[in-house]
Short mmCIF file of C-alpha atoms in Angstrom, two decimals:
data_model
loop_
_atom_site.label_atom_id
_atom_site.label_comp_id
_atom_site.label_asym_id
_atom_site.label_seq_id
_atom_site.Cartn_x
_atom_site.Cartn_y
_atom_site.Cartn_z
CA MET A 20 164.93 235.50 14.18
CA ARG A 21 165.57 231.80 13.98
CA THR A 22 168.08 232.01 16.81
CA THR A 23 165.52 233.74 19.00
CA VAL A 24 162.89 231.11 18.27
CA GLU A 25 165.28 228.25 18.93
CA SER A 26 166.46 229.73 22.23
CA ASP A 27 162.94 230.53 23.53
CA PRO A 28 162.01 227.09 24.91
CA ARG A 29 164.97 226.88 27.25
CA PRO A 30 164.36 230.08 29.23
CA ALA A 31 160.59 229.45 29.14
CA ARG A 32 160.92 226.07 30.87
CA GLU A 33 163.39 227.22 33.50
CA PRO A 34 161.16 229.83 35.19
CA ARG A 35 158.31 227.33 35.34
CA ARG A 36 160.58 224.76 36.96
CA ARG A 37 161.78 227.27 39.53
CA THR A 38 158.21 228.38 40.19
CA GLY A 39 157.11 224.78 40.80
CA ARG A 40 159.98 224.16 43.18
CA ALA A 41 159.28 227.41 44.99
CA GLN A 42 155.63 226.41 45.35
CA ASP A 43 156.65 223.02 46.73
CA ARG A 44 158.93 224.65 49.29
CA GLU A 45 156.18 227.03 50.35
CA ILE A 46 153.62 224.24 50.65
CA LEU A 47 156.00 222.18 52.78
CA ARG A 48 156.98 225.21 54.87
CA LEU A 49 153.35 225.74 55.81
CA ALA A 50 152.00 222.18 55.79
CA VAL A 51 154.65 220.27 57.76
CA PRO A 52 154.49 222.39 60.95
CA ALA A 53 150.69 222.53 60.60
CA PHE A 54 150.55 218.72 60.52
CA PHE A 55 152.52 218.29 63.73
CA ALA A 56 150.50 221.03 65.44
CA LEU A 57 147.28 219.26 64.42
CA VAL A 58 148.58 215.94 65.77
CA ALA A 59 149.51 217.59 69.08
CA GLU A 60 145.96 218.88 69.70
CA PRO A 61 144.17 215.53 70.28
CA LEU A 62 147.04 214.40 72.50
CA PHE A 63 145.61 216.64 75.25
CA ILE A 64 142.61 214.34 75.73
CA LEU A 65 144.74 211.22 75.26
CA ALA A 66 147.19 212.39 77.94
CA ASP A 67 144.31 213.15 80.30
CA ALA A 68 142.86 209.69 79.62
CA ALA A 69 146.17 207.96 80.32
CA ILE A 70 146.56 209.79 83.62
CA VAL A 71 142.93 209.65 84.79
CA GLY A 72 142.59 206.03 83.72
CA HIS A 73 144.73 204.95 86.66
CA LEU A 74 142.28 206.55 89.09
CA GLY A 75 139.54 204.10 88.19
CA THR A 76 136.92 203.18 85.63
CA PRO A 77 134.25 205.67 86.85
CA GLU A 78 136.74 208.53 86.57
CA LEU A 79 137.78 207.43 83.08
CA ALA A 80 134.14 207.12 82.00
CA GLY A 81 133.45 210.61 83.38
CA LEU A 82 136.41 211.99 81.44
CA GLY A 83 135.11 210.29 78.29
CA ILE A 84 131.76 212.06 78.57
CA ALA A 85 133.25 215.48 79.35
CA GLY A 86 135.92 215.04 76.71
CA THR A 87 133.29 214.29 74.07
CA VAL A 88 131.45 217.52 74.91
CA LEU A 89 134.61 219.63 74.84
CA THR A 90 135.94 218.05 71.63
CA THR A 91 132.61 218.63 69.89
CA LEU A 92 132.63 222.24 71.05
CA VAL A 93 136.12 222.88 69.68
CA ASN A 94 135.24 221.22 66.37
CA LEU A 95 132.12 223.36 66.00
CA CYS A 96 134.13 226.53 66.69
CA VAL A 97 136.93 225.74 64.24
CA PHE A 98 135.42 228.43 61.98
CA LEU A 99 137.22 230.91 64.25
CA ALA A 100 140.52 229.66 62.85
CA TYR A 101 139.42 229.14 59.25
CA ALA A 102 137.65 232.47 58.73
CA THR A 103 140.49 234.37 60.40
CA THR A 104 143.11 232.62 58.26
CA ALA A 105 141.32 233.54 55.04
CA GLY A 106 140.69 237.17 55.97
CA VAL A 107 144.18 237.83 57.30
CA ALA A 108 145.90 236.11 54.36
CA ARG A 109 143.89 238.16 51.88
CA LEU A 110 144.93 241.42 53.52
CA VAL A 111 148.56 240.26 53.65
CA GLY A 112 148.38 239.63 49.90
CA ALA A 113 146.92 243.09 49.39
CA GLY A 114 149.94 244.57 51.19
CA ASP A 115 147.90 245.76 54.18
CA ARG A 116 149.78 244.18 57.08
CA ARG A 117 148.25 246.56 59.58
CA GLY A 118 144.75 245.76 58.37
CA ALA A 119 145.54 242.04 58.47
CA ILE A 120 146.52 242.20 62.13
CA ARG A 121 143.53 244.43 62.88
CA GLN A 122 141.24 241.79 61.40
CA GLY A 123 143.05 239.10 63.36
CA VAL A 124 142.50 241.06 66.57
CA ASP A 125 138.79 241.27 65.74
CA GLY A 126 138.75 237.48 65.38
CA VAL A 127 140.40 237.05 68.76
CA TRP A 128 137.86 239.37 70.39
CA LEU A 129 135.04 237.36 68.79
CA ALA A 130 136.57 234.17 70.18
CA ALA A 131 136.82 235.71 73.65
CA LEU A 132 133.17 236.82 73.58
CA ILE A 133 131.87 233.45 72.39
CA GLY A 134 134.12 231.65 74.86
CA THR A 135 132.89 233.72 77.78
CA GLY A 136 129.27 232.94 76.90
CA LEU A 137 130.01 229.24 76.59
CA LEU A 138 131.92 229.32 79.90
CA VAL A 139 128.80 230.53 81.71
CA VAL A 140 126.54 228.06 79.92
CA GLY A 141 128.90 225.15 80.51
CA ALA A 142 129.44 225.86 84.19
CA VAL A 143 125.72 226.23 84.88
CA THR A 144 124.35 223.41 82.72
CA ALA A 145 127.09 220.81 83.25
CA PRO A 146 124.85 218.45 85.29
CA TRP A 147 122.10 218.54 82.63
CA ILE A 148 124.59 218.00 79.82
CA VAL A 149 125.98 214.95 81.61
CA ASP A 150 122.47 213.63 82.27
CA ALA A 151 121.78 213.78 78.52
CA PHE A 152 124.45 211.08 78.08
CA ASP A 153 122.56 208.80 80.49
CA ALA A 154 125.76 208.35 82.48
CA SER A 155 125.93 205.87 85.37
CA ALA A 156 125.56 207.09 88.94
CA THR A 157 129.27 206.49 89.53
CA ALA A 158 130.56 208.23 86.38
CA ALA A 159 128.20 211.24 86.34
CA PRO A 160 129.75 213.13 89.29
CA HIS A 161 133.23 212.85 87.76
CA ALA A 162 131.96 214.02 84.36
CA THR A 163 130.20 216.98 85.96
CA THR A 164 133.29 217.94 87.97
CA TYR A 165 135.57 217.78 84.93
CA LEU A 166 133.15 219.65 82.68
CA ARG A 167 132.51 222.44 85.19
CA ILE A 168 136.18 223.09 85.81
CA SER A 169 137.11 222.71 82.13
CA SER A 170 134.50 225.32 81.23
CA LEU A 171 136.92 227.87 82.66
CA GLY A 172 139.29 227.00 79.83
CA ILE A 173 136.76 227.38 76.99
CA PRO A 174 137.61 231.05 76.29
CA ALA A 175 141.28 230.09 76.15
CA MET A 176 140.57 227.24 73.72
CA LEU A 177 138.69 229.56 71.38
CA ILE A 178 141.31 232.31 71.64
CA VAL A 179 143.90 229.72 70.64
CA LEU A 180 141.79 228.79 67.60
CA ALA A 181 141.43 232.42 66.46
CA ALA A 182 145.05 233.33 67.16
CA THR A 183 146.19 230.23 65.27
CA GLY A 184 144.17 231.52 62.33
CA VAL A 185 145.89 234.90 62.61
CA LEU A 186 149.35 233.35 62.40
CA ARG A 187 148.39 231.00 59.58
CA GLY A 188 147.06 233.99 57.66
CA LEU A 189 150.39 235.70 58.26
CA GLN A 190 152.00 232.61 56.64
CA ASP A 191 153.38 231.38 59.99
CA THR A 192 152.63 227.76 60.97
CA ARG A 193 155.80 227.24 63.01
CA THR A 194 154.73 229.32 66.00
CA PRO A 195 151.47 227.32 66.43
CA LEU A 196 153.59 224.15 66.38
CA VAL A 197 155.88 225.46 69.13
CA VAL A 198 152.92 226.57 71.25
CA ALA A 199 151.08 223.26 70.74
CA VAL A 200 154.10 221.16 71.73
CA ALA A 201 154.87 223.34 74.76
CA GLY A 202 151.21 223.28 75.78
CA PHE A 203 151.08 219.50 75.54
CA GLY A 204 154.20 219.16 77.70
CA ALA A 205 152.82 221.58 80.29
CA ASN A 206 149.50 219.73 80.31
CA VAL A 207 151.14 216.39 81.08
CA ALA A 208 153.34 217.85 83.84
CA LEU A 209 150.47 219.75 85.46
CA ASN A 210 148.12 216.77 85.29
CA LEU A 211 150.62 214.44 86.93
CA GLY A 212 151.41 216.97 89.63
CA LEU A 213 147.82 217.90 90.44
CA VAL A 214 146.21 214.47 90.05
CA TYR A 215 148.78 212.49 92.03
CA GLY A 216 151.12 214.98 93.68
CA ALA A 217 148.33 217.19 95.06
CA ASP A 218 145.90 214.24 95.20
CA LEU A 219 143.11 216.21 93.50
CA GLY A 220 141.90 213.29 91.39
CA ILE A 221 139.94 214.08 88.22
CA ALA A 222 139.56 217.69 89.32
CA GLY A 223 143.36 218.00 89.20
CA SER A 224 143.33 216.78 85.60
CA ALA A 225 140.75 219.41 84.68
CA TRP A 226 142.67 222.19 86.45
CA GLY A 227 145.93 221.13 84.79
CA THR A 228 144.34 221.28 81.34
CA VAL A 229 142.73 224.67 82.05
CA ILE A 230 146.05 226.14 83.20
CA ALA A 231 147.84 224.76 80.12
CA GLN A 232 145.13 226.15 77.83
CA TRP A 233 145.36 229.63 79.32
CA ALA A 234 149.16 229.51 79.10
CA MET A 235 148.83 228.71 75.38
CA ALA A 236 146.33 231.53 74.91
CA ALA A 237 148.68 233.92 76.72
CA ALA A 238 151.57 232.91 74.46
CA TYR A 239 149.47 233.56 71.36
CA LEU A 240 148.25 236.90 72.72
CA VAL A 241 151.84 238.02 73.31
CA VAL A 242 152.67 237.27 69.67
CA VAL A 243 149.54 239.02 68.37
CA VAL A 244 150.07 242.08 70.62
CA ARG A 245 153.68 242.40 69.49
CA GLY A 246 152.59 242.26 65.86
CA ALA A 247 149.89 244.86 66.47
CA ARG A 248 152.35 247.24 68.13
CA ARG A 249 154.92 246.71 65.39
CA HIS A 250 152.41 247.70 62.71
CA ASP A 251 150.53 250.26 64.82
CA ALA A 252 147.30 248.25 64.73
CA PRO A 253 144.74 248.98 67.48
CA LEU A 254 144.03 246.31 70.10
CA THR A 255 140.74 247.67 71.41
CA PRO A 256 137.49 245.96 70.38
CA ASP A 257 136.01 247.17 67.11
CA PHE A 258 132.43 245.95 67.17
CA ALA A 259 131.95 246.51 63.45
CA GLY A 260 135.02 244.36 62.82
CA ILE A 261 133.83 241.72 65.31
CA ARG A 262 130.46 241.57 63.53
CA ALA A 263 132.27 241.21 60.21
CA SER A 264 134.33 238.33 61.63
CA ALA A 265 131.16 236.66 62.87
CA ALA A 266 129.52 237.11 59.47
CA ALA A 267 132.54 235.56 57.74
CA GLY A 268 132.53 232.62 60.16
CA ALA A 269 128.78 231.91 60.07
CA PRO A 270 128.81 229.99 56.73
CA LEU A 271 131.77 227.92 57.92
CA PHE A 272 129.84 227.12 61.11
CA VAL A 273 126.98 225.78 58.98
CA ARG A 274 129.50 223.70 57.03
CA THR A 275 130.98 222.28 60.23
CA VAL A 276 127.58 221.46 61.75
CA SER A 277 126.65 219.56 58.60
CA LEU A 278 129.94 217.67 58.70
CA ARG A 279 129.45 216.73 62.36
CA ALA A 280 125.93 215.52 61.55
CA ILE A 281 127.36 213.25 58.86
CA LEU A 282 129.85 211.74 61.31
CA LEU A 283 127.08 211.24 63.89
CA ILE A 284 124.80 209.50 61.38
CA GLY A 285 127.62 207.14 60.44
CA ALA A 286 128.32 206.29 64.08
CA VAL A 287 124.62 205.72 64.84
CA ALA A 288 124.24 203.47 61.79
CA ALA A 289 127.24 201.40 62.85
CA THR A 290 125.93 201.19 66.43
CA ARG A 291 122.63 199.73 65.22
CA MET A 292 124.52 196.90 63.49
CA GLY A 293 126.05 195.48 66.68
CA ASP A 294 129.02 195.65 69.04
CA THR A 295 131.49 194.17 66.55
CA GLU A 296 130.45 196.71 63.93
CA ILE A 297 130.63 199.79 66.16
CA ALA A 298 134.01 198.68 67.54
CA SER A 299 135.36 198.17 64.02
CA HIS A 300 133.88 201.45 62.79
CA GLN A 301 135.36 203.36 65.72
CA VAL A 302 138.89 202.04 65.09
CA ALA A 303 138.65 202.55 61.33
CA TRP A 304 137.41 206.11 61.80
CA GLN A 305 140.24 206.92 64.21
CA ILE A 306 142.74 205.69 61.60
CA TRP A 307 140.97 207.75 58.93
CA THR A 308 141.01 210.81 61.22
CA PHE A 309 144.73 210.48 61.94
CA LEU A 310 145.54 210.32 58.23
CA ALA A 311 143.23 213.28 57.69
CA PHE A 312 145.62 215.41 59.77
CA ALA A 313 148.18 215.26 56.97
CA LEU A 314 145.56 216.20 54.39
CA ASP A 315 144.25 218.92 56.72
CA ALA A 316 147.78 220.32 56.83
CA LEU A 317 147.71 220.69 53.04
CA ALA A 318 144.30 222.34 53.35
CA ILE A 319 145.71 224.84 55.85
CA ALA A 320 148.52 225.64 53.43
CA ALA A 321 145.87 226.11 50.74
CA GLN A 322 143.92 228.55 52.93
CA ALA A 323 147.00 230.69 53.56
CA ILE A 324 148.47 230.61 50.04
CA VAL A 325 145.25 231.09 48.07
CA GLY A 326 143.99 233.83 50.40
CA ARG A 327 147.25 235.74 50.01
CA ALA A 328 147.32 235.28 46.22
CA LEU A 329 143.78 236.55 45.76
CA GLY A 330 144.43 239.46 48.08
CA ALA A 331 147.30 240.40 45.80
CA GLY A 332 145.06 240.10 42.74
CA ASP A 333 147.08 237.14 41.47
CA VAL A 334 144.39 234.89 39.98
CA ALA A 335 146.93 232.91 37.95
CA GLY A 336 149.01 232.33 41.08
CA ALA A 337 145.95 231.11 43.01
CA ARG A 338 145.11 228.63 40.27
CA ALA A 339 148.72 227.49 39.91
CA ALA A 340 149.02 226.92 43.67
CA THR A 341 145.72 225.03 43.65
CA ARG A 342 146.92 222.72 40.89
CA ARG A 343 150.18 222.12 42.71
CA MET A 344 148.49 221.28 46.01
CA LEU A 345 145.99 219.03 44.25
CA ALA A 346 148.91 217.06 42.80
CA TRP A 347 150.42 216.79 46.28
CA SER A 348 147.09 215.64 47.71
CA VAL A 349 146.57 212.90 45.11
CA TRP A 350 150.05 211.50 45.65
CA THR A 351 149.70 211.73 49.42
CA GLY A 352 146.35 209.95 49.28
CA ALA A 353 147.81 207.22 47.07
CA VAL A 354 150.67 206.65 49.49
CA PHE A 355 148.24 206.48 52.40
CA ALA A 356 146.16 203.92 50.49
CA VAL A 357 149.16 201.64 50.05
CA VAL A 358 150.20 202.02 53.70
CA ILE A 359 146.69 201.28 55.00
CA VAL A 360 146.49 198.04 53.03
CA ALA A 361 150.08 196.83 53.37
CA ALA A 362 150.46 197.56 57.08
CA ARG A 363 147.15 196.05 58.24
CA PRO A 364 148.80 192.97 59.83
CA LEU A 365 151.03 195.28 61.86
CA TYR A 366 148.57 197.80 63.31
CA ILE A 367 145.21 196.01 63.53
CA PRO A 368 146.37 193.77 66.42
CA LEU A 369 147.32 196.92 68.36
CA PHE A 370 143.65 197.93 68.55
CA THR A 371 141.88 194.67 69.35
CA GLY A 372 142.37 191.01 70.16
CA ASP A 373 138.85 190.05 69.04
CA PRO A 374 139.13 187.91 65.86
CA ALA A 375 135.71 189.08 64.62
CA VAL A 376 136.65 192.75 64.96
CA ARG A 377 140.01 192.13 63.33
CA ASP A 378 138.43 190.43 60.31
CA LEU A 379 135.76 193.10 59.85
CA LEU A 380 138.25 195.90 60.40
CA GLY A 381 140.51 194.45 57.74
CA LEU A 382 137.66 194.53 55.21
CA ILE A 383 136.44 198.07 55.86
CA LEU A 384 139.99 199.39 55.82
CA LEU A 385 140.12 198.32 52.16
CA ALA A 386 137.34 200.82 51.53
CA ALA A 387 139.15 203.44 53.60
CA ALA A 388 142.28 202.86 51.51
CA ALA A 389 140.39 203.10 48.21
CA LEU A 390 138.92 206.45 49.26
CA GLN A 391 142.22 208.08 50.24
CA PRO A 392 143.09 209.34 46.72
CA LEU A 393 139.65 211.03 46.71
CA ALA A 394 140.03 212.38 50.23
CA GLY A 395 143.23 214.23 49.32
CA PRO A 396 141.70 216.50 46.67
CA VAL A 397 138.55 216.97 48.78
CA PHE A 398 140.54 218.33 51.71
CA VAL A 399 142.67 220.59 49.53
CA LEU A 400 139.76 221.99 47.52
CA ASP A 401 137.93 222.62 50.79
CA GLY A 402 140.96 224.59 51.98
CA VAL A 403 141.24 226.46 48.68
CA LEU A 404 137.65 227.69 48.86
CA ILE A 405 137.94 228.56 52.55
CA GLY A 406 141.08 230.56 51.75
CA ALA A 407 139.20 232.29 48.93
CA GLY A 408 136.47 233.30 51.37
CA ASP A 409 133.89 231.20 49.49
CA GLY A 410 132.05 230.30 52.69
CA ARG A 411 128.58 230.86 51.23
CA PHE A 412 129.10 228.08 48.69
CA LEU A 413 130.46 225.71 51.34
CA ALA A 414 127.49 226.48 53.60
CA LEU A 415 125.12 225.50 50.77
CA MET A 416 127.17 222.51 49.65
CA MET A 417 127.58 220.62 52.91
CA PRO A 418 123.85 220.28 53.73
CA ALA A 419 123.43 218.89 50.20
CA VAL A 420 126.21 216.39 50.87
CA LEU A 421 124.54 215.56 54.20
CA LEU A 422 121.34 214.65 52.34
CA VAL A 423 123.27 212.47 49.90
CA PHE A 424 125.02 210.66 52.74
CA ALA A 425 121.86 210.21 54.84
CA GLY A 426 119.95 208.89 51.82
CA THR A 427 122.71 206.43 50.96
CA VAL A 428 122.92 205.19 54.55
CA ALA A 429 119.13 204.73 54.63
CA VAL A 430 119.32 202.62 51.47
CA VAL A 431 122.21 200.54 52.86
CA LEU A 432 120.33 199.87 56.09
CA GLY A 433 117.06 199.23 54.24
CA LEU A 434 118.71 196.60 52.06
CA GLY A 435 120.25 194.93 55.10
CA GLY A 436 123.79 196.01 54.26
CA GLY A 437 126.48 195.75 56.89
CA LEU A 438 129.43 197.90 57.89
CA VAL A 439 131.42 197.04 54.77
CA ALA A 440 128.55 198.34 52.63
CA LEU A 441 128.26 201.42 54.85
CA TRP A 442 131.90 202.31 54.15
CA TRP A 443 131.94 201.49 50.45
CA TRP A 444 128.61 203.12 49.64
CA GLY A 445 127.92 205.56 52.48
CA ILE A 446 131.39 207.01 53.08
CA GLY A 447 132.10 206.59 49.37
CA ALA A 448 129.04 208.66 48.41
CA PHE A 449 130.03 211.25 51.02
CA MET A 450 133.49 211.70 49.49
CA VAL A 451 132.41 211.51 45.85
CA ALA A 452 129.66 214.09 46.37
CA ARG A 453 132.11 216.48 48.01
CA LEU A 454 134.72 215.95 45.30
CA VAL A 455 132.24 216.54 42.46
CA LEU A 456 130.74 219.69 43.97
CA LEU A 457 134.09 221.14 45.06
CA GLY A 458 135.69 220.27 41.73
CA LEU A 459 132.92 221.94 39.72
CA ARG A 460 133.19 225.04 41.87
CA ALA A 461 136.98 225.18 41.57
CA ARG A 462 136.79 224.88 37.75
CA GLY A 463 134.67 228.02 37.58
CA ASP A 464 135.61 231.61 38.32
CA ALA A 465 133.04 232.63 40.94
CA TRP A 466 135.41 231.94 43.83
CA LEU A 467 138.27 233.96 42.31
CA VAL A 468 137.37 237.22 44.02
CA THR A 469 140.42 239.47 44.27
CA GLY A 470 141.25 242.33 46.59
CA ALA A 471 141.54 242.98 50.29
CA THR A 472 137.96 241.95 51.07
CA VAL A 473 135.56 239.35 49.71
CA ARG A 474 132.43 240.52 47.97
CA LYS A 475 129.42 238.24 47.89
CA SER A 476 129.54 235.92 44.94
CA GLY A 477 127.25 233.30 43.51
#
């Protein structure tokens, strides 16, 4: 008996150590390709800007307006990827590969339907949308041209979002990386050829991007169709399934709208402070957004892993994976904090030569650095609850966070606070509120719904 007791600790520790290492490998396998795929996405607009910028300032201004509209649209429709990831991963965990692909196909059909509607709206209302930006007489025609042509690529963009969600749910983040990199390369080549080789100007840039987007959508559709045929899953539209996909995505749409409203309020508040403040805020937010890609990659891994675990009925595995990814997120955020502070003399001069902007940027980046260890867990817990299909809670939480942020910003502005106060108190309140609410939810059991489908929970 004594021998058994004395030998118990050694075997008990070894499985836990192997499990932890296996979890780390799985997190990296999903998160690293997801990170590079996320980084590749905004490069489309940057590449267009670099190419169109040489045509002239009015063309570049027009691209800026149209690009803002298209980027906002994609961000608002990201629920197509998130909801599909969670649903597909859950069915994979339940051992229903055929059902998982069937649900993914429903998500793609939903994306195609929404994209077609937005195509029509965008093509018809492009001039009015541009007018809403109060564009100059020289920039407006270029913005309208780019937006009208780019509207033809909206269905492709949304299909790419949904199909990316399918593959993530199937625990595959490498294929989206390959498609994103290939799409970026094709976009650059087509833009150069059509803008300068064919002398089509800004219209050539729009056509090049549309062609690249449809090529990416076609690549994803080939992968999805092959998977459907392999598992004998139907490809025809199932309107009940499409409605279910829409219902699953609706709460995440509310979450995203609230998040976009928060970003808009922050930008408007900074704009009211002056040119130096809005310039500094814009650069700081771009740095924050770039670092968020790495944390988003962990969140994507969380969606896929947690969804699969709960689909398999493995509550302990879902909690263990959550703890592991939270540890990763805290360490990643801490590293980012150190890099932001230590490397300021190296990267701030790359963005501006204005001494006033440099000084202010250096101060608000201290706040950005301090918030990174909070941002890590926020992103991961967001991904955990999305993967668990806990969209109803997220839809209720984000408007509450929006009110907290708006109230804090109002107080900062009312007391005459500047941009530094906006970041420390406004952005700080935004992140703390999210962390508290997400953390309290994650500590409970309401989100731990097991099985192939998610039942409504409180």
